[in-house]
Structure formats: C-alpha cells, structure tokens
C-alpha cells in the first residue's frame, strides 16, 4: 500500500510539472502568470533528483558507503575535514553560486522567456547536475584531486597540462566578467557603492570577533553580521541624500574597476579567516534568504510575465548582445544550466570534506538543482518588468542612443512602448540617478526583484530599499566567487610556477603569495578594464567570451568523466556524460567560430576591429579618440586570439581523449584506473551497503 501511494504521488508530481511546462511552452496571447515557472521548476527538479540522480548513483557510479572517504583517511583539521552533509551542502552551494545563474538568464531574456527557461531546467537535470555529481565522485575516489590532475592521470600527461592551462585562462575571463557585472551595478550609485563597501569592514569585524574576541560563538557573530548588513542597506539612503557623502561614493566605472582589483588582491593575499571565510559565511545567509524569499514573493504576488515567449531578437540582432538563439542562448545562460567552474569546486574543497560517498548525490546533484532554481527566479524577475524597461536598462547607448528621448524612441520602434519619463520616475523610486544603459544584468534583475518584494511588503514606499537590498544581494553573490576565484587562481599560478622554481610553489611563502596574487589580479584586471572602457558596454563582448570559456571548461570535465566511466566498464551507460559533452563541444565551437570570424562587427571580434581600423584610416575618428580606438582594436584582436587558443586547447584535449578511448576499446592499452585503494570505513563497521569494488 505504501509503495502504491508513493508511486501515485510521484506520478502526480510528474503530471503537475509536465502541465506547468506545457503552460509555459504553449501559452500565447495574454501575459503568463509567473507561478507556473515556480511549479514547473520545483516539480521537474523533484522528479530529476528522485529518478535520474538515483539511476546515476546506483547503475553508473555504484556509490559505496563502506568505503572510507578522503576526509576520514587524511583528516588533518585543515583541508581534509569530515563535515556534516547539510553544512557541506551549504558550503558547496555558496562556492558554486556566482553571477551565472543571476546574470545569464537576465541577459538571455532578450530572446524571450521560453528558450532560457527550458534550457535552465533541462540543461541542469541532464548536464549540469551530472557533471557536478560525477566529477565529485571521481575526485572522492582519488583523494580529492583536481580536474587537471585527474586529466593528467586518466587521459594523458599532455592532456592534463593543457587542461591546467585552459582552467587558468578560463578563470581569468570568468573573474573579469564578474568584476564587470559589479562595476555596472555600482557606477554612479552612491547608495549601492556605500552598501557594498561596508560589507568589507563588517566581514573583517566578524573574522576578528570569531578569532580573538569570542572564539566559537558563531550564532552571536551571525546575528551581528546579518544585522549590520541590513542596517547599511538602510543607511545607504542617508548617504545618497547627503551631498558630501554622495559625492564621495559616486564613482566612475574606471575608478570602481581599480577598487575591485585592489579588493581582489587583498582577498587573495590576506589570511582566509580574516576576510574570505567571514564574507562567504555572510553571503550564504543573504543568498539563501533572498532566493527563497523571492520564490515566496512570486507565489504570493503572482506577477504577470510581460516579456513574450519569443522576441524579434532571436534572429541575432539583439541590443543586449548580438547573435542568434543558437548558440548564444546556451552560452549566455552558463552556470544556471551547466558550469565548468563547478568542476573546480567538485574536485576542490568539497571532496576533501565529504563524510560518505552517498552524500555526493545530495551535494553534487542537489546543489546544482538549487542553482538552476536561482536561474529560473532570475528569469522571472527579469521578464516580469515591461519589456521596454528591460531593454532600456540593458541596452548600450551606442545601440539605442545617448539621450533618454532617443533611447525611448528606438526601443518603442522595436514594438516595446516606452516613455523617457517612465525611466526617470523608476530611477527616482528606486533611489538611483539613472537606470539608462546599465548593461550587465544586475540592475534590471534588482528592479524586477524589488517590484516583486515591494508587492509583498511596503509597496512603492519601500521600492528603493528593496532595490538596494537586491543590488547588495547580487554583489555579495558575485564577489563571493571573485574573491574565492582569485585565491584559486593564485594557487594555480603558484603550482605552475613551482615547476620552474620550487620556493614559488610553497603556499605559505609570503613573497610567493604576494607575487602570484599580483599576477592573477593583473590578468583579470586587464580584461575588466577593457570591458569598462568598451563603447558597447563590455558585456556585449565579454559575456559571450565568459560563456564560451565556462562551457569549454565543462567540456573538459565531461571528457575526464567519460574517460573514467569507460575505464570503469560502464560502456552501456557512457551516454550519460558523452551526450552533454558532445552538445557542449558543438555549441562552444560554433560560438567560438562566430565570435572570431563572423562578418557582423557586433558579433565577430575581428570584424569589429576591422571596422574601427577603417574608420581611423578614413579620418572619421576625432584626434583625441585615436589612441583609445587603437586600444579597442588591440583588445578585439586579443579577445579573438584568447577564444581561438581556448578552443584549440580543448580540441587537442578531446583528440588526446579519442586516441585514449580507441586504445582502451581496441584493447591496445590496458585500462588502468587511478583510484585510491579501497579502505573500509571505521565509522560504520556494521554498515551493509553496496559491495566494494569497481562494479
């Protein structure tokens, strides 16, 4: 009877999810209620976790709880630390959740709500969750080794070295784009700049409080930290209303870029307990609280989705970024569906802290589903505002016009009516000077979130408070990845440099720490500055480059995962990782080719550089702008070269893997797994689980 009830309940969940998805896909005419998005996402995630993750865990990976994990075998109280699965879930989610699930869906909303929503849900279930889960399992079985180390052992020495270089290059692009999103959210906004700036001393205070004043009093520190963060959100309005303080915190994009570069260096070089750990801890509270509050707000307010399911810009002429729905929708929505960055976390800190192999399903598969849910909420928030407002916030002045009246006229001509006064009134209501041309996704998402929150509590009177809370939430969300990513990049540079000069590779040697921190910050700082001074807003060129890089890294992870499954004798189920790998290679190589060689200057890097060079030769560029234009030409050619090098490295790695796979399948090479030897766990001596062994 119990089994019949369970089956009936799961069938009901599946039918409800299918019905909600059908409503999203087939609805036309009147605006669609946003409740369907929450229902569709939650039902699909429940079914995917209950059925697909269980299939992967049992049939493909054969998780074994009798086997001691790295945290038990190498427990050192520093890196290898046995951790409760709920605590580790929170840590893992905080580490993987960066700008992608917030900004990607918001930018992709220019195609309409339908393609992005379907990719967020399906891509996460069949690609992103699988990558995170399988890589986490593989790393657990190899003492917490990284993707690059596993590639070197399981694919080839050359393939592993290429993978490490690719990861470093991809990290550089990723961190630059993260910084650019923050700059575009904060520039000319004293309220937002003050609020985010104050989170740094709050984090430092928490670090000192927990280490020296009240060690171990985590609850006290948590209450104090969250209270102070909420206070500075409100205090930001006082700063914005004060002429002298507002002037001090009103910064240009270039000034903000250098401030963020300095912050990244400090986060990398300072002890982890002083800034990084307390800031991430604070961020985890704000992230979880804001996302679940947004979902509750959507269910309570039940806003209408005003963006159409498909817009006219699926043809590639979009103002936010150029390019057709294939492949650019799939690389714009990066982290919400599948993210290569996650493989660095799944083969980094998490496998060193996990208690049992069975927890990998909950942490690896489950955390990715939660990140996908963040992406769906971001899509709803972006599409719940009038399309004209959305395009006004996200379109650069070079596309829509410099003045508000010209921009409103251009956007209205696209079929999305907008009055210039509407944007002036909206900016006043949210406490901003202007909302025109704030490309990057963060401001438009904050407007959407604020409108939903204000519909729950406070109405328009609190719209400015909710807007700046949303900006602070997004910036904390994003900077968590920037500071942690900079630190990871520093470790990569020290590891590579240590091969040339051993002292440089010592992670505790201060000169090496400072030099490697300066190198990684200089690398991503250059691309950040390039994006800030880009006339097209930076996002137009850098976000597709970020998406390509991130998905290429996911392809690297899936190549490694497929190789390991092949060696484990799971040929029958190899499609689980092989199909998403093939899909990612297809979309990233297509996007890479178009970004390099497309004749449209808004898409192709080289085409844009050529247009600028022709304008200089024809004397159409004013003398005072020639130097800047030459720099833009150089940057476009550099972007083309970076894209080409990354694509070439991944193709070489895939070729290495194909040769290796052929040798294994033809029995020309012995299939050797580089797993750690089986050691029975001491924590559950009487546990009767899956028999240990490869199968």
XYZ file of C-alpha atoms in Angstrom:
695
model
C 0.000 0.000 0.000
C 2.799 2.392 0.898
C 4.533 1.677 -2.423
C 1.317 2.320 -4.362
C 0.864 5.635 -2.537
C 4.479 6.623 -3.289
C 4.138 5.771 -6.973
C 0.850 7.684 -7.191
C 2.379 10.738 -5.503
C 5.357 10.815 -7.858
C 3.111 10.393 -10.896
C 1.081 13.368 -9.652
C 4.257 15.464 -9.256
C 5.381 14.499 -12.771
C 1.975 15.308 -14.297
C 1.853 18.664 -12.472
C 5.354 19.523 -13.692
C 4.521 18.497 -17.265
C 1.359 20.583 -17.162
C 3.230 23.637 -15.871
C 5.923 23.225 -18.532
C 3.214 22.864 -21.162
C 1.624 26.106 -19.996
C 4.957 27.916 -20.281
C 5.738 26.471 -23.717
C 2.302 26.766 -25.338
C 0.826 29.887 -23.750
C 0.239 32.736 -26.178
C -1.681 35.987 -26.096
C -2.305 37.290 -22.566
C 0.644 37.635 -20.125
C 1.555 34.378 -18.345
C 1.373 34.082 -14.557
C 4.819 33.582 -13.006
C 3.506 30.895 -10.635
C 3.789 28.368 -13.463
C 7.566 28.890 -13.548
C 7.978 28.029 -9.862
C 5.695 24.975 -10.135
C 7.367 23.688 -13.305
C 10.877 24.098 -11.905
C 10.188 22.516 -8.497
C 8.293 19.523 -9.937
C 10.942 18.844 -12.596
C 13.727 19.099 -10.022
C 11.971 16.680 -7.664
C 11.488 14.106 -10.423
C 15.056 14.544 -11.706
C 16.505 14.072 -8.226
C 14.254 11.145 -7.302
C 14.722 9.195 -10.538
C 17.695 10.351 -12.627
C 20.139 11.002 -9.797
C 19.200 7.657 -8.228
C 19.866 5.943 -11.564
C 23.283 7.599 -11.900
C 24.162 6.793 -8.281
C 23.161 3.118 -8.431
C 23.778 1.975 -12.005
C 26.744 4.088 -13.080
C 28.731 5.142 -10.020
C 27.744 2.387 -7.552
C 28.270 4.605 -4.515
C 29.780 2.661 -1.656
C 29.276 3.804 1.944
C 31.533 1.060 3.288
C 34.479 2.848 1.686
C 36.419 5.424 3.701
C 36.331 8.886 2.115
C 39.361 11.225 1.902
C 38.093 13.221 4.883
C 38.371 10.087 7.038
C 41.666 8.776 5.642
C 43.502 12.120 5.636
C 41.742 14.080 8.398
C 44.164 16.921 9.230
C 41.783 19.547 10.606
C 42.808 21.979 7.854
C 41.985 20.803 4.323
C 40.586 17.314 4.943
C 37.784 17.875 7.454
C 34.832 15.469 7.961
C 31.750 17.684 7.599
C 28.037 17.221 8.174
C 26.293 16.800 4.802
C 23.908 19.724 5.406
C 26.751 22.048 6.359
C 28.769 20.851 3.372
C 25.766 21.343 1.084
C 25.618 24.984 2.190
C 29.367 25.448 1.684
C 29.269 23.788 -1.749
C 26.285 25.860 -2.912
C 27.861 29.099 -1.665
C 31.044 28.238 -3.574
C 29.397 27.351 -6.910
C 26.695 30.038 -6.932
C 28.201 33.072 -8.673
C 26.975 35.552 -11.286
C 25.946 32.995 -13.907
C 22.523 31.958 -12.552
C 21.672 35.611 -11.856
C 23.093 37.494 -14.826
C 22.963 34.851 -17.582
C 19.178 34.315 -17.548
C 18.626 38.064 -17.192
C 20.675 38.778 -20.325
C 19.153 35.839 -22.239
C 15.688 37.256 -21.557
C 16.195 39.383 -24.695
C 15.234 36.199 -26.632
C 12.022 35.863 -24.570
C 11.314 33.738 -21.525
C 10.768 30.377 -23.295
C 14.187 29.219 -24.605
C 16.076 30.251 -21.482
C 13.606 28.650 -19.076
C 13.576 25.321 -20.943
C 17.391 25.229 -21.085
C 17.703 26.114 -17.396
C 15.505 23.192 -16.351
C 16.535 20.541 -18.897
C 20.198 21.547 -19.042
C 20.574 21.340 -15.272
C 18.880 17.938 -14.959
C 20.710 16.191 -17.805
C 24.034 18.062 -17.992
C 24.957 20.339 -15.089
C 23.885 18.032 -12.270
C 25.501 15.037 -13.959
C 28.813 16.859 -14.370
C 28.912 18.061 -10.758
C 27.856 14.677 -9.341
C 30.203 12.515 -11.434
C 33.248 14.785 -11.013
C 32.652 14.919 -7.245
C 32.502 11.113 -7.136
C 35.652 10.745 -9.247
C 37.555 13.186 -7.033
C 36.410 11.398 -3.856
C 37.807 8.151 -5.252
C 41.131 9.932 -5.955
C 41.832 11.664 -2.639
C 40.269 14.968 -3.713
C 42.381 15.531 -6.834
C 41.522 18.391 -9.198
C 40.122 18.088 -12.707
C 43.544 18.925 -14.154
C 45.276 16.256 -12.054
C 42.649 13.663 -12.999
C 43.038 14.582 -16.680
C 46.801 14.057 -16.387
C 46.388 10.622 -14.764
C 43.360 9.260 -16.637
C 43.739 10.814 -20.100
C 47.424 11.700 -20.623
C 50.241 13.828 -19.210
C 49.939 16.266 -22.107
C 46.157 16.398 -21.787
C 46.444 17.212 -18.084
C 48.886 20.068 -18.705
C 46.605 21.502 -21.400
C 43.655 21.207 -19.030
C 45.501 23.132 -16.305
C 46.433 25.949 -18.698
C 42.866 26.075 -20.020
C 41.478 26.267 -16.497
C 43.759 29.203 -15.633
C 42.825 31.078 -18.820
C 39.139 30.430 -18.237
C 39.402 31.604 -14.629
C 40.924 34.867 -15.877
C 37.962 35.572 -18.179
C 35.438 34.485 -15.565
C 36.817 36.806 -12.881
C 36.985 39.757 -15.294
C 33.320 39.375 -16.227
C 32.324 39.012 -12.578
C 34.082 42.285 -11.813
C 32.429 43.995 -14.790
C 28.946 42.998 -13.615
C 29.668 44.559 -10.206
C 31.067 47.755 -11.797
C 27.969 48.198 -13.976
C 25.733 47.685 -10.948
C 27.547 50.222 -8.748
C 28.730 53.020 -11.049
C 27.123 56.415 -10.375
C 25.192 54.870 -7.456
C 26.393 56.165 -4.068
C 23.770 54.127 -2.185
C 24.796 50.811 -3.748
C 28.534 51.589 -3.556
C 28.333 52.502 0.133
C 26.297 49.405 0.993
C 28.700 47.010 -0.689
C 31.796 48.827 0.601
C 30.569 48.465 4.180
C 30.309 44.677 3.856
C 34.130 44.514 3.793
C 34.716 46.017 7.282
C 31.729 44.001 8.560
C 33.398 40.802 7.304
C 36.726 41.858 8.859
C 34.954 42.570 12.145
C 33.369 39.117 12.102
C 36.716 37.470 11.390
C 38.424 39.261 14.303
C 35.428 38.667 16.608
C 35.410 34.896 15.987
C 39.168 34.534 16.232
C 40.071 36.780 19.174
C 37.013 38.177 20.989
C 34.528 35.290 21.196
C 36.036 32.197 19.532
C 33.440 29.649 18.529
C 30.446 31.955 19.147
C 29.127 31.504 15.617
C 25.494 32.356 16.425
C 26.463 35.664 18.033
C 28.640 36.585 15.045
C 25.895 35.560 12.606
C 23.244 37.737 14.245
C 25.665 40.657 14.471
C 26.832 40.326 10.861
C 23.385 39.976 9.268
C 22.025 42.845 11.395
C 24.875 45.127 10.350
C 24.413 44.235 6.669
C 20.698 45.037 6.801
C 21.492 48.283 8.641
C 23.946 49.506 5.969
C 21.330 48.834 3.274
C 19.057 51.363 5.022
C 21.963 53.704 5.895
C 22.858 53.863 2.220
C 19.822 56.086 1.673
C 21.180 58.593 4.181
C 24.491 58.590 2.314
C 22.736 59.126 -1.025
C 20.743 62.044 0.429
C 23.876 63.771 1.773
C 25.590 65.892 -0.925
C 29.090 65.468 0.524
C 28.833 61.738 1.260
C 27.060 61.068 -2.037
C 29.923 62.773 -3.878
C 32.470 60.569 -2.067
C 30.666 57.339 -3.007
C 29.708 58.279 -6.577
C 32.436 56.571 -8.591
C 33.026 56.170 -12.309
C 33.340 52.760 -13.918
C 37.136 53.040 -14.187
C 37.517 54.061 -10.515
C 35.305 51.168 -9.421
C 37.353 48.785 -11.558
C 40.540 49.725 -9.714
C 38.788 49.454 -6.338
C 37.611 45.918 -7.191
C 41.103 44.987 -8.424
C 42.549 46.150 -5.088
C 39.879 44.180 -3.223
C 40.686 41.042 -5.220
C 44.371 41.356 -4.328
C 43.546 41.781 -0.629
C 41.169 38.810 -0.621
C 43.852 36.636 -2.209
C 46.757 37.730 -0.002
C 45.102 38.147 3.415
C 44.621 35.137 5.725
C 41.447 33.242 4.827
C 39.972 33.616 8.341
C 40.229 37.421 8.222
C 38.185 38.293 5.106
C 37.316 35.384 2.812
C 35.682 32.978 5.293
C 33.505 35.510 7.193
C 32.451 37.205 3.955
C 31.409 33.873 2.401
C 29.596 32.969 5.599
C 27.646 36.240 5.487
C 26.927 35.726 1.802
C 25.463 32.265 2.413
C 22.765 33.740 4.691
C 21.922 36.550 2.276
C 21.910 34.228 -0.770
C 19.622 31.579 0.676
C 17.307 34.087 2.325
C 16.896 36.250 -0.777
C 16.298 33.359 -3.189
C 13.661 31.606 -1.082
C 12.053 34.962 -0.267
C 11.897 35.724 -3.996
C 10.222 32.380 -4.700
C 7.733 33.004 -1.880
C 7.152 36.536 -3.190
C 6.375 35.202 -6.670
C 3.860 32.728 -5.231
C 2.297 35.472 -3.076
C 2.236 38.348 -5.577
C 1.712 36.098 -8.615
C 3.169 38.677 -11.047
C 2.498 38.529 -14.764
C 5.390 37.726 -17.101
C 5.247 40.647 -19.532
C 8.094 39.579 -21.819
C 6.803 37.476 -24.756
C 7.893 33.811 -25.033
C 9.998 34.695 -28.097
C 11.115 38.171 -29.142
C 12.133 39.530 -32.539
C 15.790 39.284 -31.450
C 16.059 35.515 -31.906
C 17.393 36.491 -35.355
C 20.652 37.704 -33.794
C 20.072 41.487 -33.818
C 19.590 41.822 -30.062
C 20.657 45.063 -28.380
C 21.919 43.419 -25.174
C 24.262 41.138 -27.106
C 24.325 40.150 -30.766
C 23.968 36.574 -32.013
C 21.211 34.098 -32.852
C 19.425 31.953 -30.323
C 21.734 29.072 -31.300
C 24.380 29.024 -29.961
C 24.276 32.229 -27.928
C 21.307 31.448 -25.671
C 23.141 28.324 -24.456
C 26.423 30.049 -23.685
C 24.777 33.139 -22.191
C 22.897 31.012 -19.658
C 26.073 29.458 -18.338
C 26.024 28.495 -14.674
C 22.260 28.029 -14.351
C 22.258 25.005 -16.662
C 25.849 23.717 -16.633
C 29.041 25.373 -15.458
C 32.624 24.276 -15.864
C 33.518 26.386 -12.824
C 31.565 23.920 -10.683
C 34.007 21.161 -11.602
C 36.756 23.140 -9.833
C 34.695 23.095 -6.628
C 33.552 19.482 -7.069
C 37.209 18.480 -7.382
C 38.500 21.054 -4.902
C 37.374 21.592 -1.320
C 34.134 19.553 -1.315
C 35.573 16.034 -1.907
C 38.035 16.628 0.939
C 35.190 17.278 3.387
C 32.517 14.727 2.468
C 31.651 12.048 5.044
C 30.252 9.282 2.847
C 30.092 8.560 -0.867
C 26.276 8.559 -0.794
C 26.344 12.241 0.236
C 27.784 13.059 -3.201
C 24.330 12.608 -4.725
C 22.687 15.128 -2.384
C 25.547 17.634 -2.571
C 26.650 17.309 -6.204
C 23.281 16.776 -7.898
C 21.157 18.672 -5.361
C 23.198 21.886 -5.144
C 23.178 22.222 -8.941
C 19.381 21.882 -8.965
C 19.201 24.703 -6.420
C 21.446 26.865 -8.594
C 19.205 26.183 -11.570
C 16.252 27.319 -9.438
C 18.130 30.587 -8.816
C 18.374 30.972 -12.593
C 14.640 30.407 -13.087
C 13.857 33.002 -10.395
C 16.189 35.458 -12.148
C 14.414 34.816 -15.460
C 11.033 35.513 -13.852
C 12.263 38.714 -12.182
C 13.705 39.998 -15.486
C 10.632 39.093 -17.547
C 8.086 40.425 -15.033
C 9.016 44.030 -15.847
C 7.744 45.766 -19.016
C 9.983 44.769 -21.977
C 10.654 48.428 -22.790
C 12.085 48.993 -19.313
C 14.168 45.813 -19.585
C 15.758 46.925 -22.868
C 16.277 50.489 -21.609
C 18.335 49.225 -18.671
C 20.371 46.641 -20.573
C 20.994 48.261 -23.973
C 24.202 50.308 -24.512
C 23.912 53.925 -25.725
C 25.721 53.044 -28.971
C 22.660 50.921 -29.873
C 19.672 52.885 -28.542
C 21.023 56.437 -28.352
C 22.645 58.648 -25.739
C 19.650 60.743 -24.632
C 16.629 59.300 -22.868
C 14.246 60.571 -25.530
C 16.289 58.987 -28.354
C 16.568 55.677 -26.490
C 12.838 55.590 -25.728
C 12.074 56.256 -29.399
C 14.423 53.474 -30.562
C 13.026 50.928 -28.101
C 9.439 51.864 -28.966
C 10.225 51.309 -32.657
C 11.058 47.685 -31.783
C 7.475 47.174 -30.630
C 8.084 47.684 -26.899
C 6.438 51.035 -25.976
C 8.442 53.217 -23.600
C 8.333 56.830 -22.448
C 11.540 58.550 -21.307
C 9.661 59.846 -18.256
C 8.921 56.246 -17.231
C 12.629 55.583 -16.731
C 13.112 58.885 -14.883
C 10.264 58.061 -12.493
C 11.507 54.494 -11.965
C 15.046 55.684 -11.194
C 13.639 58.142 -8.641
C 11.523 55.432 -6.996
C 14.488 53.074 -6.538
C 16.817 55.853 -5.359
C 19.092 55.941 -8.397
C 20.292 58.855 -10.521
C 19.622 56.947 -13.746
C 18.761 53.436 -14.924
C 19.544 54.017 -18.612
C 22.280 51.873 -20.186
C 23.150 49.815 -17.081
C 24.254 46.750 -19.074
C 25.308 43.687 -17.122
C 22.028 42.249 -15.935
C 22.369 43.175 -12.254
C 20.386 46.470 -12.224
C 17.495 45.070 -14.277
C 17.338 41.980 -12.077
C 17.345 44.222 -8.981
C 14.428 46.236 -10.409
C 12.479 43.039 -11.062
C 13.221 41.651 -7.594
C 12.339 44.979 -5.929
C 8.985 45.123 -7.704
C 8.141 41.599 -6.537
C 9.320 42.212 -2.949
C 7.516 45.574 -2.726
C 4.331 43.825 -3.824
C 4.681 41.689 -0.692
C 5.855 44.248 1.894
C 5.807 48.034 1.819
C 4.531 48.801 -1.667
C 6.229 51.592 -3.630
C 7.291 53.318 -0.395
C 9.949 50.644 0.161
C 10.854 50.118 -3.510
C 14.204 51.903 -3.098
C 15.082 49.829 -0.013
C 14.227 46.577 -1.808
C 16.163 47.649 -4.920
C 19.351 48.327 -2.989
C 18.894 45.170 -0.937
C 18.732 43.286 -4.254
C 21.852 45.076 -5.547
C 23.701 44.216 -2.336
C 22.484 40.603 -2.575
C 23.672 40.298 -6.179
C 27.026 41.938 -5.461
C 27.636 39.675 -2.445
C 26.605 36.705 -4.583
C 29.089 37.722 -7.254
C 32.023 38.876 -5.098
C 31.962 35.544 -3.259
C 33.162 33.969 -6.493
C 35.549 36.834 -7.302
C 37.471 36.617 -4.032
C 37.427 32.810 -3.854
C 38.257 32.535 -7.568
C 41.187 34.930 -7.239
C 42.552 32.780 -4.434
C 42.121 29.611 -6.514
C 43.861 31.359 -9.430
C 46.725 32.272 -7.117
C 47.121 28.593 -6.164
C 47.177 27.649 -9.875
C 49.897 30.189 -10.649
C 51.952 29.038 -7.659
C 51.538 25.417 -8.749
C 52.674 26.180 -12.318
C 55.477 28.482 -11.115
C 56.635 25.880 -8.606
C 57.576 23.593 -11.506
C 60.139 26.180 -12.574
C 61.264 27.378 -9.130
C 60.239 25.271 -6.139
C 60.072 28.024 -3.457
C 57.448 29.834 -5.538
C 55.142 26.849 -5.211
C 55.072 26.967 -1.396
C 51.602 28.263 -0.477
C 52.853 29.629 2.850
C 55.757 31.692 1.451
C 54.672 35.358 1.637
C 56.731 36.706 -1.333
C 55.243 33.954 -3.488
C 51.742 34.747 -2.189
C 52.082 38.448 -2.981
C 53.631 37.917 -6.416
C 51.168 35.237 -7.541
C 48.250 37.338 -6.217
C 49.521 40.312 -8.217
C 49.828 38.185 -11.373
C 46.296 36.735 -11.249
C 44.775 40.124 -10.373
C 46.688 41.795 -13.211
C 45.427 39.159 -15.667
C 41.733 39.502 -14.918
C 42.095 43.200 -14.098
C 43.238 43.913 -17.656
C 40.130 42.314 -19.167
C 37.953 44.076 -16.582
C 39.389 47.474 -17.584
C 38.893 46.571 -21.244
C 35.211 45.860 -20.570
C 34.710 49.078 -18.594
C 36.012 51.340 -21.392
C 34.314 49.357 -24.199
C 31.806 51.638 -26.054
C 29.429 48.667 -26.375
C 29.326 48.271 -22.611
C 31.790 45.401 -22.245
C 29.090 42.804 -21.614
C 28.403 42.616 -25.364
C 31.861 41.126 -25.976
C 32.981 39.767 -22.607
C 29.880 37.831 -21.532
C 29.848 35.586 -24.652
C 33.582 35.065 -24.097
C 32.825 34.132 -20.496
C 30.074 31.743 -21.590
C 32.325 30.075 -24.161
C 35.141 29.730 -21.620
C 32.890 28.344 -18.906
C 31.242 25.794 -21.183
C 34.620 24.755 -22.595
C 35.727 24.020 -19.036
C 32.582 21.912 -18.583
C 33.564 20.019 -21.741
C 36.991 19.344 -20.168
C 35.304 17.960 -17.043
C 32.967 15.740 -19.078
C 35.893 14.419 -21.159
C 37.582 13.356 -17.922
C 34.330 11.889 -16.552
C 33.653 9.912 -19.751
C 37.196 8.511 -19.738
C 36.845 7.354 -16.133
C 33.427 5.752 -16.761
C 34.896 3.953 -19.765
C 37.713 2.592 -17.614
C 35.167 1.510 -15.003
C 33.478 -0.646 -17.653
C 30.301 1.434 -17.820
C 30.109 1.450 -21.644
C 26.394 0.703 -21.545
C 25.754 3.983 -19.717
C 28.512 6.101 -21.259
C 25.919 8.309 -22.989
C 25.127 9.940 -19.639
C 28.303 12.055 -19.864
C 29.084 11.638 -23.584
C 25.889 13.300 -24.881
C 26.178 16.505 -22.802
C 29.881 16.621 -23.702
C 29.065 16.416 -27.435
C 26.391 19.095 -27.069
C 28.750 21.447 -25.242
C 31.522 20.948 -27.785
C 29.043 21.697 -30.591
C 27.712 24.937 -29.110
C 31.085 26.217 -27.876
C 32.912 25.542 -31.124
C 30.088 27.161 -33.114
C 30.118 30.188 -30.822
C 33.921 30.395 -30.902
C 33.972 30.372 -34.707
C 31.299 33.065 -34.907
C 32.952 35.288 -32.279
C 36.237 35.145 -34.190
C 35.221 35.154 -37.856
C 31.626 36.433 -38.183
C 31.392 39.388 -40.580
C 28.931 41.222 -38.326
C 31.054 43.633 -36.247
C 28.661 43.257 -33.309
C 29.413 39.521 -33.234
C 32.881 38.965 -34.687
C 35.869 40.318 -32.788
C 37.987 40.650 -35.941
C 35.160 42.274 -37.906
C 34.727 44.931 -35.222
C 38.492 45.580 -35.162
C 38.431 45.946 -38.960
C 35.574 48.476 -38.836
C 37.449 50.584 -36.299
C 40.650 50.438 -38.374
C 38.746 51.563 -41.498
C 37.226 54.465 -39.568
C 40.679 55.609 -38.436
C 42.023 55.370 -41.993
C 39.051 57.386 -43.301
C 39.615 60.119 -40.721
C 36.223 59.537 -39.060
C 37.691 59.219 -35.565
C 38.427 62.504 -33.720
C 42.123 63.012 -32.966
C 41.591 62.834 -29.198
C 39.945 59.381 -29.561
C 42.501 57.751 -31.877
C 44.624 56.310 -29.068
C 41.551 54.843 -27.375
C 40.341 53.387 -30.674
C 43.715 51.725 -31.278
C 43.402 50.172 -27.820
C 39.934 48.888 -28.684
C 41.290 47.354 -31.900
C 44.040 45.617 -29.936
C 41.526 44.347 -27.352
C 39.208 42.924 -30.008
C 42.086 41.078 -31.639
C 43.228 39.870 -28.227
C 39.721 38.545 -27.487
C 39.766 36.708 -30.820
C 43.158 35.198 -30.002
C 42.036 34.137 -26.499
C 38.913 32.486 -27.910
C 40.938 30.691 -30.585
C 43.574 29.456 -28.132
C 40.966 28.158 -25.686
C 39.056 26.351 -28.440
C 42.293 24.872 -29.814
C 43.358 23.606 -26.372
C 40.019 21.874 -25.837
C 40.164 20.293 -29.309
C 43.648 18.956 -28.553
C 42.403 17.544 -25.245
C 39.453 15.881 -26.995
C 41.801 14.424 -29.615
C 44.007 13.053 -26.824
C 40.921 11.518 -25.217
C 39.702 9.974 -28.506
C 43.075 8.310 -29.048
C 42.973 7.045 -25.462
C 39.395 5.770 -25.830
C 40.253 3.936 -29.057
C 43.228 2.276 -27.393
C 41.035 1.124 -24.495
C 38.164 -0.140 -26.657
C 40.500 -1.950 -29.062
C 42.398 -3.493 -26.108
C 45.653 -1.946 -27.347
C 46.129 -0.326 -23.965
C 45.434 -1.667 -20.529
C 42.554 0.140 -18.860
C 44.054 1.308 -15.571
C 42.008 3.272 -13.051
C 43.993 5.566 -10.800
C 41.673 5.228 -7.833
C 42.883 5.213 -4.266
C 42.898 1.687 -2.808
C 39.780 0.518 -1.001
C 39.914 1.082 2.757
C 36.905 0.152 4.868
C 35.404 2.976 6.880
C 35.829 2.874 10.649
C 32.731 4.987 11.171
C 30.188 2.330 10.181
C 31.733 -1.074 10.745
C 28.359 -2.851 10.603
C 27.097 -0.949 7.570
C 25.642 -3.284 4.922
C 25.891 -1.334 1.698
C 26.960 -1.867 -1.875
C 29.770 -4.370 -2.188
C 33.046 -2.616 -2.718
C 34.919 -2.947 -5.956
C 34.802 -1.352 -9.375
C 31.329 -2.661 -10.177
